[in-house]
Tab-separated table of C-alpha atoms and ligand atoms in Angstrom:
chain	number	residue	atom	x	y	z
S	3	UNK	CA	0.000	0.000	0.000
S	4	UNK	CA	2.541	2.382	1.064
S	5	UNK	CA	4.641	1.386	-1.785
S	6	UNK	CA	1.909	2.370	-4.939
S	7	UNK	CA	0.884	5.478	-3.092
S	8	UNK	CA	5.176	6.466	-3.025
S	9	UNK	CA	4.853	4.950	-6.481
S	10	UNK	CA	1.618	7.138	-7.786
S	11	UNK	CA	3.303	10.409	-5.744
S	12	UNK	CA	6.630	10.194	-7.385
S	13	UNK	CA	5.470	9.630	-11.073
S	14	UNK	CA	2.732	12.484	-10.907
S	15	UNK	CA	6.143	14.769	-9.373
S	16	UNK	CA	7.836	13.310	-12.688
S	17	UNK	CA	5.799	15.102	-14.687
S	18	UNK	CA	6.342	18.480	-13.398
S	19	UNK	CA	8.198	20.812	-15.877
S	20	UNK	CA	9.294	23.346	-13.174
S	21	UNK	CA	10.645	20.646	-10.653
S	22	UNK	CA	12.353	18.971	-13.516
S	23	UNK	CA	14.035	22.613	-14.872
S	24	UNK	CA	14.611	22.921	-10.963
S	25	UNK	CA	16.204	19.772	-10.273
S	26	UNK	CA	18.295	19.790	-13.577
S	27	UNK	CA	19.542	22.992	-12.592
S	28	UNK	CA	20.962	21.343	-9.267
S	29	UNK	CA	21.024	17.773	-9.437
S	30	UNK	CA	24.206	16.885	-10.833
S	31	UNK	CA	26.107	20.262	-10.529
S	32	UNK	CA	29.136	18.863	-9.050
S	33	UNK	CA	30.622	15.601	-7.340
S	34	UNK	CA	28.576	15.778	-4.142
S	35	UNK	CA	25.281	17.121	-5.425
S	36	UNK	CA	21.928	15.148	-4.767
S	37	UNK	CA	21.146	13.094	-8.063
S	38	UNK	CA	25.208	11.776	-8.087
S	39	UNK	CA	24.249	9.250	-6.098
S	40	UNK	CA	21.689	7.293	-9.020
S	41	UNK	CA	22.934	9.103	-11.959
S	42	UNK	CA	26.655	8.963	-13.138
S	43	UNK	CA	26.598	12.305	-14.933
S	44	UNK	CA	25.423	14.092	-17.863
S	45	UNK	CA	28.113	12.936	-20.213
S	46	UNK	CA	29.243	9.370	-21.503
S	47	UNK	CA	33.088	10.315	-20.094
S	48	UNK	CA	31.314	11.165	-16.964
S	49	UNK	CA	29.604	7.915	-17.407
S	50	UNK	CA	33.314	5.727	-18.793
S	51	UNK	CA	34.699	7.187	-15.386
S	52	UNK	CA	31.639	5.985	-13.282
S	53	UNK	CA	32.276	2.652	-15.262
S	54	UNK	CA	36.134	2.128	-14.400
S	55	UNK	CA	35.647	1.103	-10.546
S	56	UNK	CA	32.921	-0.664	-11.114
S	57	UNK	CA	35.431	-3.209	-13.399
S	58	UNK	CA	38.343	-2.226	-11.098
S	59	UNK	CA	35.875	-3.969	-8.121
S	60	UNK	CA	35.034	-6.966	-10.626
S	61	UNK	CA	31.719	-6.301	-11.597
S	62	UNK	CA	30.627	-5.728	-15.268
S	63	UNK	CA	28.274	-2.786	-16.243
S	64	UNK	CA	25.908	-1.618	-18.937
S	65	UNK	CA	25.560	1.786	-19.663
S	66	UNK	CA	22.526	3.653	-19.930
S	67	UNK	CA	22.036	6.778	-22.051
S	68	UNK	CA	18.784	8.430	-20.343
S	69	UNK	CA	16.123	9.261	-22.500
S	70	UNK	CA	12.412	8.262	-23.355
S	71	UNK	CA	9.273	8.914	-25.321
S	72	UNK	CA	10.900	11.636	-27.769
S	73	UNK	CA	8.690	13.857	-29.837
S	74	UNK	CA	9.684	14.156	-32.626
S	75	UNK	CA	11.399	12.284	-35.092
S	76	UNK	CA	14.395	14.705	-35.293
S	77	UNK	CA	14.508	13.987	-31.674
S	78	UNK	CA	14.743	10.266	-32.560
S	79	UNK	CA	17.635	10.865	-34.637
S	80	UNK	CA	19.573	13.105	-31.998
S	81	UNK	CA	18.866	9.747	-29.826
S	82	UNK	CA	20.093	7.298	-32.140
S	83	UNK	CA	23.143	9.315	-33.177
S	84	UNK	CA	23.711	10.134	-29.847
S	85	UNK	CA	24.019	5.995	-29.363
S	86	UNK	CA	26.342	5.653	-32.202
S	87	UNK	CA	28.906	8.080	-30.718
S	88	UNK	CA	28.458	6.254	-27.084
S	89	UNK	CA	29.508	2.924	-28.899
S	90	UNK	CA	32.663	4.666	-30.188
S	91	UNK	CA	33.534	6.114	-27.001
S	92	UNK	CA	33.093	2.871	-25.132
S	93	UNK	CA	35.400	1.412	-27.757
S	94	UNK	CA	38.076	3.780	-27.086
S	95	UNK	CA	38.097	3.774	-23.679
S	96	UNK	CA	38.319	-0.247	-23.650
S	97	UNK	CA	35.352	-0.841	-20.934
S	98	UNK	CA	33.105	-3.641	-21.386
S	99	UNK	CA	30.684	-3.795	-24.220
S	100	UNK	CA	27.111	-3.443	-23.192
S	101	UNK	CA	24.606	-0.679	-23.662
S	102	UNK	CA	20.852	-0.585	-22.801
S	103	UNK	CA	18.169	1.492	-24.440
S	104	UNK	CA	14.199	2.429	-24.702
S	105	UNK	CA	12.853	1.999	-27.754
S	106	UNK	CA	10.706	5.195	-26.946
S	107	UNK	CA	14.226	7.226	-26.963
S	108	UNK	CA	14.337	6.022	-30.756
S	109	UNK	CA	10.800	7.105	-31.794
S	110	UNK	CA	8.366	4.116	-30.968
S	111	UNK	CA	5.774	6.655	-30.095
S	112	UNK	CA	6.006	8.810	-33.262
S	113	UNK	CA	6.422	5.883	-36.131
S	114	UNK	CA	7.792	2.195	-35.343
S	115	UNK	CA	9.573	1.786	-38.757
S	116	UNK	CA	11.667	4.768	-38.171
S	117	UNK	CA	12.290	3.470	-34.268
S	118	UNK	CA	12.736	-0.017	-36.001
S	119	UNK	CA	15.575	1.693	-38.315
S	120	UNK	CA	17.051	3.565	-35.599
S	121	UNK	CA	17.250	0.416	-33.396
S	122	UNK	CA	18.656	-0.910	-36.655
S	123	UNK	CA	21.471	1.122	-37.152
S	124	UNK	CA	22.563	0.962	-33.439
S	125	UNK	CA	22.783	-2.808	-33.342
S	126	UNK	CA	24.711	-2.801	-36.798
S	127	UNK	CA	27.068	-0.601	-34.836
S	128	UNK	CA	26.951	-2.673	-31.822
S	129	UNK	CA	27.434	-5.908	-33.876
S	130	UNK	CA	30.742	-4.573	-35.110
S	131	UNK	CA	32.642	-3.952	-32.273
S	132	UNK	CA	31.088	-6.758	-30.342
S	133	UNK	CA	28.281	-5.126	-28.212
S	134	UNK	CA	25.799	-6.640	-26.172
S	135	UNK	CA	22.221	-4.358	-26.381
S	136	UNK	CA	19.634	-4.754	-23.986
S	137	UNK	CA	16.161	-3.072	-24.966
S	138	UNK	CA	14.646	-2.046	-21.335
S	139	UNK	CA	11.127	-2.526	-21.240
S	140	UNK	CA	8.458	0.643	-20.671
S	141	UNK	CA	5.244	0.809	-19.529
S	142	UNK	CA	2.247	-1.898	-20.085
S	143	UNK	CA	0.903	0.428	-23.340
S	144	UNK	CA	4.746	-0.493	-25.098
S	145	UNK	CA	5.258	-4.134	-23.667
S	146	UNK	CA	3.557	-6.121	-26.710
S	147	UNK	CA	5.303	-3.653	-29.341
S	148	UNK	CA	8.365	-3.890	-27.678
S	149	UNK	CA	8.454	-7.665	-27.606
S	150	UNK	CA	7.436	-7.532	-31.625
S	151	UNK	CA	10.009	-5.198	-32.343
S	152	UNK	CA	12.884	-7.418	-30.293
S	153	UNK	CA	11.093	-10.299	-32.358
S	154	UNK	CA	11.431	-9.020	-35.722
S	155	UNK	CA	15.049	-8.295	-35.635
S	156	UNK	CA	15.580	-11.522	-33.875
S	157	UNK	CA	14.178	-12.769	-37.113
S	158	UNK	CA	16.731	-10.911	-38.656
S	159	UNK	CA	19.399	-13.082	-37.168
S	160	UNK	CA	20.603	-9.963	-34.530
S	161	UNK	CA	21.619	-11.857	-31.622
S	162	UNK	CA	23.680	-9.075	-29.998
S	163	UNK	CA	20.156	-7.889	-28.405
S	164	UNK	CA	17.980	-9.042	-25.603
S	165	UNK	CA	15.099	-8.029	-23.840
S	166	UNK	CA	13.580	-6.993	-20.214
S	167	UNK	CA	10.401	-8.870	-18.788
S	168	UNK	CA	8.402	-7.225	-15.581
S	169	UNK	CA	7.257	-9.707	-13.097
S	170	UNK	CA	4.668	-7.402	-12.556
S	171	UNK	CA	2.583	-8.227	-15.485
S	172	UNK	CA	1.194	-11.705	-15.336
S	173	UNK	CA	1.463	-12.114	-18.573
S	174	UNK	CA	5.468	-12.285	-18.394
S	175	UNK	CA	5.518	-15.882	-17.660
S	176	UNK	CA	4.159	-16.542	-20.792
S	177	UNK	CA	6.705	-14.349	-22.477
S	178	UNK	CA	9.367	-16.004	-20.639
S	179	UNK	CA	8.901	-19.026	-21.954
S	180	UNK	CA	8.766	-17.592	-25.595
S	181	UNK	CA	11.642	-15.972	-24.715
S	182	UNK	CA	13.415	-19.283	-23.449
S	183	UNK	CA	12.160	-20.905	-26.574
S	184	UNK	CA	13.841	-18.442	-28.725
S	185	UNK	CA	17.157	-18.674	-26.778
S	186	UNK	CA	16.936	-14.636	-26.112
S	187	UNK	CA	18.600	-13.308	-23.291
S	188	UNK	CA	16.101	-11.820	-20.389
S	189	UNK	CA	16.369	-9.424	-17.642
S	190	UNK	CA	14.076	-10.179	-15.142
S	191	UNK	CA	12.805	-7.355	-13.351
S	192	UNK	CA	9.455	-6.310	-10.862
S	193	UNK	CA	8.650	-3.337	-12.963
S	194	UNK	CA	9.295	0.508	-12.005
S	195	UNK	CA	6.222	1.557	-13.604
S	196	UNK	CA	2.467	2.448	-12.204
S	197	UNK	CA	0.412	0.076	-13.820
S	198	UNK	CA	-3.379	-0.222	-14.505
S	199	UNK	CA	-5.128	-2.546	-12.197
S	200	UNK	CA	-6.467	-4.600	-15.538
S	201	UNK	CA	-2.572	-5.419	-16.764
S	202	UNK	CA	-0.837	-5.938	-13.558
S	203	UNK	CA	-0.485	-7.183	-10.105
S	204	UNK	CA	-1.294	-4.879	-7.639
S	205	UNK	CA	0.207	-7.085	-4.611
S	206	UNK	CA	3.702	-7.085	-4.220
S	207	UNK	CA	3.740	-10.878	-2.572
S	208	UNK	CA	2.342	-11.669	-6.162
S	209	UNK	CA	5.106	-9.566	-7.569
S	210	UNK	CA	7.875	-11.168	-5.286
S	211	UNK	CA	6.332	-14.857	-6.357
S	212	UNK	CA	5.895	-14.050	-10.159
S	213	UNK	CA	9.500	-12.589	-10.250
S	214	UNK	CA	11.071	-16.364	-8.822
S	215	UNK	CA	8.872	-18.236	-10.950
S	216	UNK	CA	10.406	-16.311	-13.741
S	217	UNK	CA	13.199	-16.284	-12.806
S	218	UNK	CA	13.619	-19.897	-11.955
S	219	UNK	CA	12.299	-20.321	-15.368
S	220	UNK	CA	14.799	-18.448	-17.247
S	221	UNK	CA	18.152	-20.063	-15.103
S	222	UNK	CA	16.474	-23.734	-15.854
S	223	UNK	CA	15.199	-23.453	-19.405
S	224	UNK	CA	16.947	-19.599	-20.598
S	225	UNK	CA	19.900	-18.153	-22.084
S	226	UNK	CA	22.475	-16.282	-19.764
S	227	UNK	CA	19.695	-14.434	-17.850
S	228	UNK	CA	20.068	-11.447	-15.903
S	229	UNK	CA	18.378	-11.608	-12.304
S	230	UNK	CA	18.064	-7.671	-11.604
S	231	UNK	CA	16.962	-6.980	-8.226
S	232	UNK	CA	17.909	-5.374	-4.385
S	233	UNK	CA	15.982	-7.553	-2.507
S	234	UNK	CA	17.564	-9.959	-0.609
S	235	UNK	CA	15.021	-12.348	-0.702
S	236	UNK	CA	14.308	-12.478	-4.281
S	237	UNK	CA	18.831	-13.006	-4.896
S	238	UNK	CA	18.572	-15.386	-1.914
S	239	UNK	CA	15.760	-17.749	-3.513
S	240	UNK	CA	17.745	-17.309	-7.121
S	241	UNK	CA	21.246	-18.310	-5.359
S	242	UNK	CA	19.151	-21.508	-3.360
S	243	UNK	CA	17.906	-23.031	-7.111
S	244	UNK	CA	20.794	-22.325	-8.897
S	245	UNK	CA	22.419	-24.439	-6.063
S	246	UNK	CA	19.729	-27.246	-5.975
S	247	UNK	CA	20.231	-27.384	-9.970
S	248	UNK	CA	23.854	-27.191	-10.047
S	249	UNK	CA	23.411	-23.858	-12.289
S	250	UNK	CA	26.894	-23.056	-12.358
S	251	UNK	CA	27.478	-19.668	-11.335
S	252	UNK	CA	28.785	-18.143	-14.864
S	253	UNK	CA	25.508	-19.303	-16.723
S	254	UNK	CA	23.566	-16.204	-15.340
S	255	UNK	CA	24.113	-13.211	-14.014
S	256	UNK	CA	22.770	-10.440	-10.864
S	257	UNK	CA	22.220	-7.106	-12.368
S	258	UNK	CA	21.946	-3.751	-9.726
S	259	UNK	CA	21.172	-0.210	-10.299
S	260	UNK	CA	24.156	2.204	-9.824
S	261	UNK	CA	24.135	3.500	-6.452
S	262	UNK	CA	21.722	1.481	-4.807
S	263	UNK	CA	22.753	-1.418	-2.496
S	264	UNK	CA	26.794	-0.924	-3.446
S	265	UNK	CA	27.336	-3.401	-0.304
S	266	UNK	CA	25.308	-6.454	-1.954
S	267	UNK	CA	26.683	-5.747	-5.075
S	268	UNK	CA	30.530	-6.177	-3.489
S	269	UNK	CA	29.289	-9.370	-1.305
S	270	UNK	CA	27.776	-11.153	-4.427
S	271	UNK	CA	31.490	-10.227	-6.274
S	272	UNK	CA	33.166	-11.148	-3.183
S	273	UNK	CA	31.088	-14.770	-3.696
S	274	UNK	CA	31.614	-15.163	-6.821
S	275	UNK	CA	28.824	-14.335	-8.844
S	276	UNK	CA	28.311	-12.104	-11.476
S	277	UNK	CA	26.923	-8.726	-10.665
S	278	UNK	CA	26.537	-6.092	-13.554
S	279	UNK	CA	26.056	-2.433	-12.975
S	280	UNK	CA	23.519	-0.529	-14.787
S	281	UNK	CA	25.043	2.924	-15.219
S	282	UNK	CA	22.570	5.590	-16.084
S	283	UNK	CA	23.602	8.935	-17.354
S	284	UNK	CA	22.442	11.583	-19.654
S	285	UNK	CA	21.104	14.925	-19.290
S	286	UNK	CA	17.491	13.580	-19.253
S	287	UNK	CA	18.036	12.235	-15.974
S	288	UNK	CA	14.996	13.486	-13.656
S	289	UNK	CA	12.268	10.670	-14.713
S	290	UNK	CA	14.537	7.569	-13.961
S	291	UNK	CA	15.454	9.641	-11.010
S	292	UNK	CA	12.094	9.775	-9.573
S	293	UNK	CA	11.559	6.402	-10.211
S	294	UNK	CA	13.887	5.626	-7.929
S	295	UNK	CA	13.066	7.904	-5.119
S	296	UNK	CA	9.177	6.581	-5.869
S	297	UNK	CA	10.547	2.721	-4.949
S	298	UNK	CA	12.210	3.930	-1.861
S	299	UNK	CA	11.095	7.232	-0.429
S	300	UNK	CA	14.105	6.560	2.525
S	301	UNK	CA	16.244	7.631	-0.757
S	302	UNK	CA	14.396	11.181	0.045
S	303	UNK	CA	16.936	11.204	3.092
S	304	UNK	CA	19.553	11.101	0.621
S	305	UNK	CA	18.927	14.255	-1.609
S	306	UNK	CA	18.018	16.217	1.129
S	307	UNK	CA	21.054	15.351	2.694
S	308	UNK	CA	23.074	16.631	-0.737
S	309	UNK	CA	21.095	19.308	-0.806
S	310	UNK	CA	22.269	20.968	2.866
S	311	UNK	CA	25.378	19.993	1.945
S	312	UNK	CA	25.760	22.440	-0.754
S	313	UNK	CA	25.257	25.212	1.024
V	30	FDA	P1	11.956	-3.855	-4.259
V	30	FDA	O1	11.566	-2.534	-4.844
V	30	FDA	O2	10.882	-4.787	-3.865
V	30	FDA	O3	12.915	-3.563	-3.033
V	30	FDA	C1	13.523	-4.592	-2.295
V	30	FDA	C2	14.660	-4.018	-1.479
V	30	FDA	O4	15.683	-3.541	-2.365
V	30	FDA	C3	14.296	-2.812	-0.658
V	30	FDA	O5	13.743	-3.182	0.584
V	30	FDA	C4	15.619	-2.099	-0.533
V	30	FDA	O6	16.413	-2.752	0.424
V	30	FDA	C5	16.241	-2.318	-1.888
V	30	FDA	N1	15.914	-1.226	-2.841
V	30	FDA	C6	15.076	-1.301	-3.887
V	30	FDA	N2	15.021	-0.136	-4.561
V	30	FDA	C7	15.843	0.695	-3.912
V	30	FDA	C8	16.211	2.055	-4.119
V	30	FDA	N3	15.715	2.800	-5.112
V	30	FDA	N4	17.104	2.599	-3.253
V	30	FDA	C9	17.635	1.864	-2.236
V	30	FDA	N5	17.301	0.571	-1.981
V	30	FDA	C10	16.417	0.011	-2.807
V	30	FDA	N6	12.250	-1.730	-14.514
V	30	FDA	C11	11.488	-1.684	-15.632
V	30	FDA	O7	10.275	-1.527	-15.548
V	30	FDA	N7	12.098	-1.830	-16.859
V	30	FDA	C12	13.434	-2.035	-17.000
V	30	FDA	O8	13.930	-2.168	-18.123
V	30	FDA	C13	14.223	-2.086	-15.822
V	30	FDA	N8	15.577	-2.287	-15.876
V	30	FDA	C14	16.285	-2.502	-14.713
V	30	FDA	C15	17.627	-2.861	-14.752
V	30	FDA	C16	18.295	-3.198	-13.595
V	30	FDA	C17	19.726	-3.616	-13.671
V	30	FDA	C18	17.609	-3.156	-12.337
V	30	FDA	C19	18.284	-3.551	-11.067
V	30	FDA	C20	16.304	-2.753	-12.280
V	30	FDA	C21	15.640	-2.399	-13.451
V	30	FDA	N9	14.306	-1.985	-13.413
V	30	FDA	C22	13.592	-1.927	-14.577
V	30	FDA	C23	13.715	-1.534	-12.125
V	30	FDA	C24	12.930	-2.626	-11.442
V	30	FDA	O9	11.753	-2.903	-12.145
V	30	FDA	C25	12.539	-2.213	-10.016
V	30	FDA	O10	11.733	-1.078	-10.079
V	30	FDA	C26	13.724	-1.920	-9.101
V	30	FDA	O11	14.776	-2.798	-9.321
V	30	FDA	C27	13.286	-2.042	-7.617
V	30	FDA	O12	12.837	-3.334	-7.354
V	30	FDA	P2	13.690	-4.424	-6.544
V	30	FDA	O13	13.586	-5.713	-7.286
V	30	FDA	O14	15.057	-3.947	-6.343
V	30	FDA	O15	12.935	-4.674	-5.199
């Protein structure tokens, strides 16, 4: 309960122009200010530097350029370009080779073939150096498109791509196993978006229990997946089947947010699992950003904190 009203108050803040101009204004002025803690800059060097420890400590990372539901096509393009020069800079700076995207930063809302091209022309570019692209999933209104769009080019033999499911949506078991069947690559996450009643569960228990299922699912039956979660329970249950199945340890993988929970990630590397960081950056920062303050309002403690402490 407490959780979806959080949830509901931070997304209706997300839409606020003047908190956003505010916030963008403040939020990642320097090294201490408030949003540093979630969002590793505005810039993909900012972002390559965030990166480095994160390898240094022996975890991987993906990085994230912020960005969704542009309006224009022209926007779309600044996107997608904006993609192709990340890949190069990745390249040069020798990190590991994994990006993740929305296909509503590349124009889904405007006109799927041209989000389809743009999504086209960054996995060509990907594909050549190597890349691994992970298309984050959106809210319930882009989750069938999105799969058909990860579909066709799957069809299209581009297998440097895979996809995100929400164990909040009930239907994601069933797209797990299409998934599975496919041998694409998931991410298994809850979901960070507020969902209608009609499309998704509105009990977290049922989210908690639909997120193992799946996830047992895609270590049994999947392809490398990616078990992306905080919560204890839901990494303790993955680490107790992948035991009782003898899933070796390098056939999946635990994927965290930057900044949140830094002292699992470094226990699960300390074990020996996998642990990927997803590093988000960009100068779109402030919806992700309350997103995350929506899942944890105790993260409110945080900002204000960085804010005081500019003073
Ligand atoms: P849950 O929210 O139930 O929290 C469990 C515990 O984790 C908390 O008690 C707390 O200890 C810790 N925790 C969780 N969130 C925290 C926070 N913000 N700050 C501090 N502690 C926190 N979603 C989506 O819809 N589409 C996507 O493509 C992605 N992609 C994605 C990639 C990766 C790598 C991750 C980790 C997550 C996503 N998500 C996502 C977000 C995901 O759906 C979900 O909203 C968050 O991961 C929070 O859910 P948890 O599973 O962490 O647990």
């Amino acid at each position: 309960m407490i959780q979806t009203v959080s949830k509901t108050f931070f997304h209706s803040l997300a839409g606020s122009n003047q908190l956003k101009g505010l916030a963008s204004k403040y939020g990642l002025r320097n090294e201490r200010s408030f949003a540093r803690r979630f969002i590793a800059g505005e810039t993909v060097e900012e972002a390559i530097e965030a990166a480095r420890p994160i390898e240094a400590a022996g975890m991987s990372q993906t990085l994230d350029l912020l960005g969704e539901s542009v309006a224009s096509i022209a926007e779309a393009d600044v996107a997608t370009r904006a993609y192709l020069t990340v890949i190069d800079k990745i390249v040069a700076a020798g990190i590991g080779r994994n990006i993740s995207l929305k296909l509503t930063q590349l124009g889904l809302t405007i006109d799927r073939a041209t989000c389809v091209d743009n999504l086209r022309r960054i996995l060509d570019a990907a594909g050549k150096h190597d890349f691994f692209v992970r298309i984050d999933m959106e809210n319930s209104p882009f989750t069938q498109v999105t799969l058909d769009v990860f579909e066709t080019m799957w069809q299209q033999d581009y297998r440097n791509a895979g996809i995100v499911l929400q164990s909040c949506l009930p239907r994601s078991v069933k797209d797990a196993k299409r998934m599975n069947e496919l041998g694409a690559r998931v991410r298994i996450v809850k979901g960070a978006y507020k969902e209608p009643r009609a499309v998704a569960y509105k009990d977290k228990a049922q989210v908690d229990a639909a997120f193992m299922e799946i996830a047992k699912l895609l270590m049994s039956e999947g392809t490398y997946p990616a078990i992306a979660t905080h919560d204890p329970a839901m990494i303790a249950a993955a680490r107790a089947h992948a035991a009782q199945h003898k899933i070796p340890s390098d056939r999946f993988e635990f994927q965290m947010l930057y900044g949140i929970r830094r002292d699992l990630q470094a226990q699960l590397t300390a074990e020996g699992f996998r642990v990927r960081i997803y590093v988000p950056f960009g100068s779109e920062w402030f919806p992700y950003f309350m997103r995350r303050l929506g899942e944890r309002p105790a993260n409110i403690g945080f900002v204000i904190r960085g804010i005081l402490s500019e003073r």
